[in-house]
mmCIF file of C-alpha atoms in Angstrom:
data_model
loop_
_atom_site.group_PDB
_atom_site.id
_atom_site.type_symbol
_atom_site.label_atom_id
_atom_site.label_comp_id
_atom_site.label_asym_id
_atom_site.label_seq_id
_atom_site.Cartn_x
_atom_site.Cartn_y
_atom_site.Cartn_z
ATOM 1 C CA UNK Z 20 -22.572 -18.627 -0.912
ATOM 2 C CA UNK Z 21 -20.692 -16.851 -3.688
ATOM 3 C CA UNK Z 22 -17.829 -18.877 -5.059
ATOM 4 C CA UNK Z 23 -14.480 -17.773 -3.667
ATOM 5 C CA UNK Z 24 -12.804 -17.376 -6.978
ATOM 6 C CA UNK Z 25 -15.354 -14.810 -8.066
ATOM 7 C CA UNK Z 26 -14.455 -12.722 -5.136
ATOM 8 C CA UNK Z 27 -10.655 -13.272 -5.534
ATOM 9 C CA UNK Z 28 -11.082 -12.082 -9.093
ATOM 10 C CA UNK Z 29 -12.127 -8.584 -7.912
ATOM 11 C CA UNK Z 30 -8.951 -8.385 -5.661
ATOM 12 C CA UNK Z 31 -6.847 -9.883 -8.461
ATOM 13 C CA UNK Z 32 -4.824 -11.919 -6.070
ATOM 14 C CA UNK Z 33 -5.509 -15.255 -7.997
ATOM 15 C CA UNK Z 34 -2.338 -14.292 -9.857
ATOM 16 C CA UNK Z 35 -0.680 -17.562 -10.631
ATOM 17 C CA UNK Z 36 -3.508 -18.971 -12.953
ATOM 18 C CA UNK Z 37 -5.561 -21.955 -12.426
ATOM 19 C CA UNK Z 38 -2.699 -24.421 -12.408
ATOM 20 C CA UNK Z 39 -0.756 -22.317 -9.653
ATOM 21 C CA UNK Z 40 2.187 -21.811 -11.763
ATOM 22 C CA UNK Z 41 4.772 -19.080 -11.540
ATOM 23 C CA UNK Z 42 3.635 -15.517 -12.338
ATOM 24 C CA UNK Z 43 4.457 -14.417 -15.826
ATOM 25 C CA UNK Z 44 7.294 -11.949 -16.281
ATOM 26 C CA UNK Z 45 6.547 -8.278 -17.421
ATOM 27 C CA UNK Z 46 7.608 -7.367 -20.735
ATOM 28 C CA UNK Z 47 10.446 -4.795 -21.202
ATOM 29 C CA UNK Z 48 9.711 -1.499 -19.969
ATOM 30 C CA UNK Z 49 9.649 1.573 -22.132
ATOM 31 C CA UNK Z 50 12.714 3.839 -22.329
ATOM 32 C CA UNK Z 51 13.038 5.961 -19.034
ATOM 33 C CA UNK Z 52 11.224 3.220 -16.959
ATOM 34 C CA UNK Z 53 12.696 0.404 -14.872
ATOM 35 C CA UNK Z 54 11.067 -2.743 -13.894
ATOM 36 C CA UNK Z 55 10.917 -3.352 -10.035
ATOM 37 C CA UNK Z 56 9.552 -6.113 -7.837
ATOM 38 C CA UNK Z 57 7.994 -4.358 -4.808
ATOM 39 C CA UNK Z 58 6.432 -6.879 -4.390
ATOM 40 C CA UNK Z 59 4.625 -7.308 -7.812
ATOM 41 C CA UNK Z 60 6.393 -6.316 -11.026
ATOM 42 C CA UNK Z 61 5.725 -2.961 -12.484
ATOM 43 C CA UNK Z 62 7.610 -0.283 -14.407
ATOM 44 C CA UNK Z 63 8.646 2.783 -12.360
ATOM 45 C CA UNK Z 64 10.005 6.090 -13.757
ATOM 46 C CA UNK Z 65 12.937 8.093 -12.492
ATOM 47 C CA UNK Z 66 11.623 11.354 -14.042
ATOM 48 C CA UNK Z 67 7.975 12.656 -14.921
ATOM 49 C CA UNK Z 68 5.187 10.616 -13.881
ATOM 50 C CA UNK Z 69 1.552 10.505 -15.038
ATOM 51 C CA UNK Z 70 -0.168 8.135 -12.531
ATOM 52 C CA UNK Z 71 0.629 6.484 -9.263
ATOM 53 C CA UNK Z 72 1.247 3.162 -11.035
ATOM 54 C CA UNK Z 73 4.402 4.850 -12.512
ATOM 55 C CA UNK Z 74 5.816 5.153 -8.859
ATOM 56 C CA UNK Z 75 7.419 2.735 -6.472
ATOM 57 C CA UNK Z 76 5.208 1.253 -3.784
ATOM 58 C CA UNK Z 77 5.180 3.672 -0.905
ATOM 59 C CA UNK Z 78 5.161 6.823 -3.249
ATOM 60 C CA UNK Z 79 2.518 8.593 -5.349
ATOM 61 C CA UNK Z 80 2.551 10.806 -8.353
ATOM 62 C CA UNK Z 81 2.167 14.351 -7.223
ATOM 63 C CA UNK Z 82 2.679 17.752 -8.950
ATOM 64 C CA UNK Z 83 4.400 19.435 -6.061
ATOM 65 C CA UNK Z 84 4.725 23.146 -5.534
ATOM 66 C CA UNK Z 85 8.293 24.500 -6.024
ATOM 67 C CA UNK Z 86 10.344 24.882 -2.834
ATOM 68 C CA UNK Z 87 13.766 24.996 -1.389
ATOM 69 C CA UNK Z 88 14.803 21.532 -2.641
ATOM 70 C CA UNK Z 89 12.506 21.341 -5.773
ATOM 71 C CA UNK Z 90 11.790 23.184 -8.969
ATOM 72 C CA UNK Z 91 8.546 23.353 -10.965
ATOM 73 C CA UNK Z 92 9.423 20.322 -13.219
ATOM 74 C CA UNK Z 93 6.048 18.599 -13.313
ATOM 75 C CA UNK Z 94 4.677 15.650 -11.435
ATOM 76 C CA UNK Z 95 7.010 13.354 -9.798
ATOM 77 C CA UNK Z 96 7.040 10.145 -7.695
ATOM 78 C CA UNK Z 97 6.806 11.472 -4.176
ATOM 79 C CA UNK Z 98 6.403 10.144 -0.551
ATOM 80 C CA UNK Z 99 3.412 11.636 1.215
ATOM 81 C CA UNK Z 100 4.335 14.484 3.536
ATOM 82 C CA UNK Z 101 1.927 13.242 6.379
ATOM 83 C CA UNK Z 102 -0.230 10.427 7.109
ATOM 84 C CA UNK Z 103 -3.516 10.873 5.410
ATOM 85 C CA UNK Z 104 -5.909 8.448 3.657
ATOM 86 C CA UNK Z 105 -9.351 8.684 1.947
ATOM 87 C CA UNK Z 106 -11.820 6.590 4.140
ATOM 88 C CA UNK Z 107 -14.462 6.151 1.429
ATOM 89 C CA UNK Z 108 -13.180 4.480 -1.742
ATOM 90 C CA UNK Z 109 -14.928 1.127 -1.327
ATOM 91 C CA UNK Z 110 -18.211 2.818 -0.698
ATOM 92 C CA UNK Z 111 -17.764 5.303 -3.475
ATOM 93 C CA UNK Z 112 -16.647 2.936 -6.218
ATOM 94 C CA UNK Z 113 -18.852 0.261 -5.447
ATOM 95 C CA UNK Z 114 -21.771 2.757 -4.866
ATOM 96 C CA UNK Z 115 -23.505 0.590 -2.142
ATOM 97 C CA UNK Z 116 -24.757 0.959 1.385
ATOM 98 C CA UNK Z 117 -22.414 0.825 4.420
ATOM 99 C CA UNK Z 118 -22.074 -1.487 7.130
ATOM 100 C CA UNK Z 119 -19.428 -1.328 10.022
ATOM 101 C CA UNK Z 120 -16.348 -3.228 11.164
ATOM 102 C CA UNK Z 121 -14.269 -2.834 14.344
ATOM 103 C CA UNK Z 122 -10.890 -3.891 15.428
ATOM 104 C CA UNK Z 123 -11.160 -6.312 18.379
ATOM 105 C CA UNK Z 124 -9.710 -4.831 21.588
ATOM 106 C CA UNK Z 125 -7.580 -7.654 22.427
ATOM 107 C CA UNK Z 126 -7.319 -10.136 19.462
ATOM 108 C CA UNK Z 127 -5.821 -9.182 15.956
ATOM 109 C CA UNK Z 128 -9.320 -9.721 14.402
ATOM 110 C CA UNK Z 129 -11.693 -7.426 12.411
ATOM 111 C CA UNK Z 130 -15.404 -8.155 13.535
ATOM 112 C CA UNK Z 131 -18.524 -7.224 11.777
ATOM 113 C CA UNK Z 132 -22.452 -7.715 11.885
ATOM 114 C CA UNK Z 133 -23.261 -8.967 8.274
ATOM 115 C CA UNK Z 134 -25.697 -6.754 6.222
ATOM 116 C CA UNK Z 135 -28.990 -8.251 5.808
ATOM 117 C CA UNK Z 136 -29.078 -10.626 2.771
ATOM 118 C CA UNK Z 137 -25.230 -10.969 2.720
ATOM 119 C CA UNK Z 138 -23.943 -14.457 2.146
ATOM 120 C CA UNK Z 139 -20.232 -13.477 1.789
ATOM 121 C CA UNK Z 140 -18.070 -10.944 3.182
ATOM 122 C CA UNK Z 141 -14.560 -10.289 1.860
ATOM 123 C CA UNK Z 142 -12.061 -8.225 3.651
ATOM 124 C CA UNK Z 143 -8.374 -6.996 2.973
ATOM 125 C CA UNK Z 144 -5.625 -5.324 4.776
ATOM 126 C CA UNK Z 145 -3.978 -2.857 2.552
ATOM 127 C CA UNK Z 146 -0.390 -1.603 2.814
ATOM 128 C CA UNK Z 147 -1.181 1.445 0.701
ATOM 129 C CA UNK Z 148 -4.395 3.281 -0.310
ATOM 130 C CA UNK Z 149 -6.424 1.006 -2.534
ATOM 131 C CA UNK Z 150 -7.147 2.325 -6.110
ATOM 132 C CA UNK Z 151 -10.331 1.054 -7.655
ATOM 133 C CA UNK Z 152 -11.429 1.420 -11.104
ATOM 134 C CA UNK Z 153 -13.475 0.100 -14.085
ATOM 135 C CA UNK Z 154 -11.977 -2.749 -15.934
ATOM 136 C CA UNK Z 155 -13.498 -3.375 -19.452
ATOM 137 C CA UNK Z 156 -13.839 -7.066 -20.276
ATOM 138 C CA UNK Z 157 -15.144 -6.295 -23.854
ATOM 139 C CA UNK Z 158 -18.669 -6.656 -25.405
ATOM 140 C CA UNK Z 159 -19.979 -3.983 -23.152
ATOM 141 C CA UNK Z 160 -19.137 -6.012 -19.957
ATOM 142 C CA UNK Z 161 -16.683 -5.165 -17.236
ATOM 143 C CA UNK Z 162 -16.416 -4.760 -13.522
ATOM 144 C CA UNK Z 163 -14.767 -2.465 -10.647
ATOM 145 C CA UNK Z 164 -11.552 -4.095 -9.545
ATOM 146 C CA UNK Z 165 -8.653 -3.268 -7.168
ATOM 147 C CA UNK Z 166 -6.169 -1.954 -9.553
ATOM 148 C CA UNK Z 167 -3.064 -2.015 -7.265
ATOM 149 C CA UNK Z 168 -3.957 -5.222 -5.419
ATOM 150 C CA UNK Z 169 -0.475 -6.626 -6.404
ATOM 151 C CA UNK Z 170 1.290 -3.960 -4.288
ATOM 152 C CA UNK Z 171 -1.274 -3.176 -1.700
ATOM 153 C CA UNK Z 172 -3.131 -6.256 -0.541
ATOM 154 C CA UNK Z 173 -1.206 -7.963 2.372
ATOM 155 C CA UNK Z 174 -4.040 -9.886 3.910
ATOM 156 C CA UNK Z 175 -7.121 -11.131 2.229
ATOM 157 C CA UNK Z 176 -10.130 -13.459 2.922
ATOM 158 C CA UNK Z 177 -13.628 -14.051 1.828
ATOM 159 C CA UNK Z 178 -15.789 -16.084 4.132
ATOM 160 C CA UNK Z 179 -19.331 -16.927 5.106
ATOM 161 C CA UNK Z 180 -21.128 -13.646 6.248
ATOM 162 C CA UNK Z 181 -22.260 -15.077 9.528
ATOM 163 C CA UNK Z 182 -18.664 -16.049 10.628
ATOM 164 C CA UNK Z 183 -18.394 -12.325 11.409
ATOM 165 C CA UNK Z 184 -14.526 -11.920 11.632
ATOM 166 C CA UNK Z 185 -11.383 -11.412 9.570
ATOM 167 C CA UNK Z 186 -8.199 -12.574 11.215
ATOM 168 C CA UNK Z 187 -5.127 -10.413 10.723
ATOM 169 C CA UNK Z 188 -2.793 -13.479 10.609
ATOM 170 C CA UNK Z 189 -0.540 -15.450 8.396
ATOM 171 C CA UNK Z 190 -3.268 -17.714 7.177
ATOM 172 C CA UNK Z 191 -4.643 -14.762 5.044
ATOM 173 C CA UNK Z 192 -1.321 -13.660 3.731
ATOM 174 C CA UNK Z 193 -1.263 -13.078 0.066
ATOM 175 C CA UNK Z 194 2.122 -13.735 -1.759
ATOM 176 C CA UNK Z 195 1.108 -14.341 -5.286
ATOM 177 C CA UNK Z 196 1.485 -11.795 -7.810
ATOM 178 C CA UNK Z 197 0.192 -11.240 -11.382
ATOM 179 C CA UNK Z 198 3.441 -10.498 -12.940
ATOM 180 C CA UNK Z 199 7.235 -10.186 -11.905
ATOM 181 C CA UNK Z 200 10.370 -8.502 -13.472
ATOM 182 C CA UNK Z 201 12.730 -10.940 -15.212
ATOM 183 C CA UNK Z 202 16.201 -10.942 -13.731
ATOM 184 C CA UNK Z 203 15.437 -7.994 -11.257
ATOM 185 C CA UNK Z 204 16.012 -7.810 -7.647
ATOM 186 C CA UNK Z 205 13.116 -8.284 -5.425
ATOM 187 C CA UNK Z 206 12.835 -5.232 -3.138
ATOM 188 C CA UNK Z 207 9.929 -6.659 -0.994
ATOM 189 C CA UNK Z 208 6.882 -4.904 0.237
ATOM 190 C CA UNK Z 209 7.130 -1.085 1.215
ATOM 191 C CA UNK Z 210 4.453 -0.395 3.743
ATOM 192 C CA UNK Z 211 2.819 3.151 3.210
ATOM 193 C CA UNK Z 212 -0.032 2.619 5.665
ATOM 194 C CA UNK Z 213 -2.087 -0.163 7.159
ATOM 195 C CA UNK Z 214 -5.787 0.104 6.209
ATOM 196 C CA UNK Z 215 -8.468 -2.465 6.526
ATOM 197 C CA UNK Z 216 -11.847 -2.532 4.590
ATOM 198 C CA UNK Z 217 -14.613 -5.137 3.756
ATOM 199 C CA UNK Z 218 -17.302 -5.606 1.167
ATOM 200 C CA UNK Z 219 -20.384 -8.010 1.288
ATOM 201 C CA UNK Z 220 -21.992 -9.985 -1.358
ATOM 202 C CA UNK Z 221 -25.445 -11.585 -1.819
ATOM 203 C CA UNK Z 222 -25.603 -14.442 -4.398
ATOM 204 C CA UNK Z 223 -24.458 -12.405 -7.290
ATOM 205 C CA UNK Z 224 -23.210 -8.938 -6.524
ATOM 206 C CA UNK Z 225 -21.745 -6.436 -3.944
ATOM 207 C CA UNK Z 226 -24.457 -5.092 -1.688
ATOM 208 C CA UNK Z 227 -22.596 -3.198 0.782
ATOM 209 C CA UNK Z 228 -18.954 -2.126 1.937
ATOM 210 C CA UNK Z 229 -17.173 -0.367 4.766
ATOM 211 C CA UNK Z 230 -15.076 2.788 5.369
ATOM 212 C CA UNK Z 231 -11.396 1.963 5.505
ATOM 213 C CA UNK Z 232 -9.865 1.953 9.014
ATOM 214 C CA UNK Z 233 -6.417 2.433 10.068
ATOM 215 C CA UNK Z 234 -4.647 -0.527 11.921
ATOM 216 C CA UNK Z 235 -2.048 0.446 14.269
ATOM 217 C CA UNK Z 236 1.297 -1.294 13.437
ATOM 218 C CA UNK Z 237 1.566 -2.701 16.942
ATOM 219 C CA UNK Z 238 -1.563 -4.865 16.332
ATOM 220 C CA UNK Z 239 0.027 -6.724 13.379
ATOM 221 C CA UNK Z 240 3.668 -6.740 14.727
ATOM 222 C CA UNK Z 241 3.435 -10.606 14.755
ATOM 223 C CA UNK Z 242 3.294 -10.398 10.953
ATOM 224 C CA UNK Z 243 6.683 -8.747 10.924
ATOM 225 C CA UNK Z 244 5.285 -5.309 10.486
ATOM 226 C CA UNK Z 245 7.538 -2.705 12.431
ATOM 227 C CA UNK Z 246 5.880 -0.958 15.157
ATOM 228 C CA UNK Z 247 8.651 1.293 16.626
ATOM 229 C CA UNK Z 248 11.757 3.348 15.541
ATOM 230 C CA UNK Z 249 14.030 0.545 16.676
ATOM 231 C CA UNK Z 250 16.320 -0.710 14.073
ATOM 232 C CA UNK Z 251 18.077 -4.095 14.014
ATOM 233 C CA UNK Z 252 21.675 -4.246 15.453
ATOM 234 C CA UNK Z 253 23.322 -5.113 12.286
ATOM 235 C CA UNK Z 254 25.386 -3.466 9.447
ATOM 236 C CA UNK Z 255 23.034 -3.975 6.495
ATOM 237 C CA UNK Z 256 20.693 -0.989 5.805
ATOM 238 C CA UNK Z 257 17.125 -1.203 4.348
ATOM 239 C CA UNK Z 258 14.677 -2.766 6.925
ATOM 240 C CA UNK Z 259 11.516 -0.812 7.585
ATOM 241 C CA UNK Z 260 10.685 1.038 10.828
ATOM 242 C CA UNK Z 261 7.833 3.048 12.262
ATOM 243 C CA UNK Z 262 8.421 6.886 13.035
ATOM 244 C CA UNK Z 263 5.953 7.046 15.889
ATOM 245 C CA UNK Z 264 5.625 10.764 16.322
ATOM 246 C CA UNK Z 265 5.018 11.310 12.602
ATOM 247 C CA UNK Z 266 2.892 8.195 12.170
ATOM 248 C CA UNK Z 267 4.802 7.135 8.933
ATOM 249 C CA UNK Z 268 7.129 4.258 7.996
ATOM 250 C CA UNK Z 269 10.661 4.762 7.440
ATOM 251 C CA UNK Z 270 13.991 2.933 6.500
ATOM 252 C CA UNK Z 271 16.723 1.920 8.769
ATOM 253 C CA UNK Z 272 20.123 3.277 7.928
ATOM 254 C CA UNK Z 273 23.167 3.197 10.200
ATOM 255 C CA UNK Z 274 20.847 1.739 12.863
ATOM 256 C CA UNK Z 275 18.705 5.009 12.725
ATOM 257 C CA UNK Z 276 15.049 5.234 11.662
ATOM 258 C CA UNK Z 277 15.222 7.766 8.748
ATOM 259 C CA UNK Z 278 12.338 9.328 6.838
ATOM 260 C CA UNK Z 279 11.766 7.670 3.228
ATOM 261 C CA UNK Z 280 12.173 9.938 0.064
ATOM 262 C CA UNK Z 281 12.136 9.577 -3.585
ATOM 263 C CA UNK Z 282 13.139 13.284 -4.184
ATOM 264 C CA UNK Z 283 14.994 15.755 -2.020
ATOM 265 C CA UNK Z 284 11.852 17.788 -1.786
ATOM 266 C CA UNK Z 285 10.118 14.990 0.169
ATOM 267 C CA UNK Z 286 12.392 15.930 3.008
ATOM 268 C CA UNK Z 287 11.227 19.626 3.038
ATOM 269 C CA UNK Z 288 7.600 19.438 1.886
ATOM 270 C CA UNK Z 289 6.460 22.850 3.329
ATOM 271 C CA UNK Z 290 9.531 24.957 2.153
ATOM 272 C CA UNK Z 291 9.091 27.941 -0.078
ATOM 273 C CA UNK Z 292 10.900 28.882 -3.333
ATOM 274 C CA UNK Z 293 14.138 30.554 -2.672
ATOM 275 C CA UNK Z 294 14.609 28.844 0.598
ATOM 276 C CA UNK Z 295 18.043 27.026 0.907
ATOM 277 C CA UNK Z 296 18.141 23.407 0.537
ATOM 278 C CA UNK Z 297 19.719 21.528 3.503
ATOM 279 C CA UNK Z 298 18.605 17.870 2.510
ATOM 280 C CA UNK Z 299 19.274 15.358 0.008
ATOM 281 C CA UNK Z 300 17.542 11.965 -0.694
ATOM 282 C CA UNK Z 301 20.454 9.566 -0.112
ATOM 283 C CA UNK Z 302 20.217 6.125 -1.873
ATOM 284 C CA UNK Z 303 19.890 2.941 0.093
ATOM 285 C CA UNK Z 304 21.455 -0.193 -0.970
ATOM 286 C CA UNK Z 305 18.870 -2.789 -2.378
ATOM 287 C CA UNK Z 306 16.119 -0.211 -2.156
ATOM 288 C CA UNK Z 307 14.307 1.868 -4.689
ATOM 289 C CA UNK Z 308 13.488 4.342 -1.950
ATOM 290 C CA UNK Z 309 16.124 6.634 -0.310
ATOM 291 C CA UNK Z 310 16.282 8.364 3.092
ATOM 292 C CA UNK Z 311 16.465 12.014 3.812
ATOM 293 C CA UNK Z 312 19.887 13.019 4.763
ATOM 294 C CA UNK Z 313 20.825 16.497 6.241
ATOM 295 C CA UNK Z 314 23.574 18.415 4.294
ATOM 296 C CA UNK Z 315 26.287 20.307 6.050
ATOM 297 C CA UNK Z 316 25.663 23.963 6.588
ATOM 298 C CA UNK Z 317 26.585 26.331 4.040
ATOM 299 C CA UNK Z 318 29.922 28.274 4.674
ATOM 300 C CA UNK Z 319 29.600 31.795 6.065
#
């Protein structure tokens, strides 16, 4: 069986080093960037972005069209206007054959029939779309790795292929991070989506992978994932909720599940230039994301 550490190296969740010490702190960010822990530490921008990693978890870098609440100011960190994900990143980036997984009808487990010659199957539950890319190790060597594992891998396990299941349970929770921000508030994990995918190894390499599949929040509610628009009956704002009609996660403000935003334009993603803007992205205490708030009507 493939050593588990070599599988974890792909996912980059073996973050605390061989001795299990604390994660190192991130160096100071460049001007115009702020370090946030959400949950792993990274530098995010308030202005123009160049890649998704410049944005808080739960948003992505998008060059949005001008609209009623936005101008043509270049790419900005935005929330996704609707629930959409690419099913094929594991297959495309690993460039291997496909095998199938399925969510059990009653138990919170993912099941598979292992590919022929597979000795190990690794699976992850992602809270945002996984980003895979080539990481150069020098001397002409390198490998494909999950570049946003710190922020997106919620559950992870690598097991003998014949076991045939991945438990969506606390035993597979990932709470270690490669880096953290020094003296910065921990904002916790923002859930953008719940996607599960697996990949299989023989004795030395990845030989097969699966499409990503969406997991309904209700199937992992036992892990503290919000599954409804219901908000806690308390004064503090910020807990996550799930806007069932739109199939997107929101934030609780004044005990109401509000749509999340980074820019006012996130609240009216399909408006046209010249349309009046009736929304603002209102800040939320102890959150790097805001919520959509409707402005009062213009006077006649």
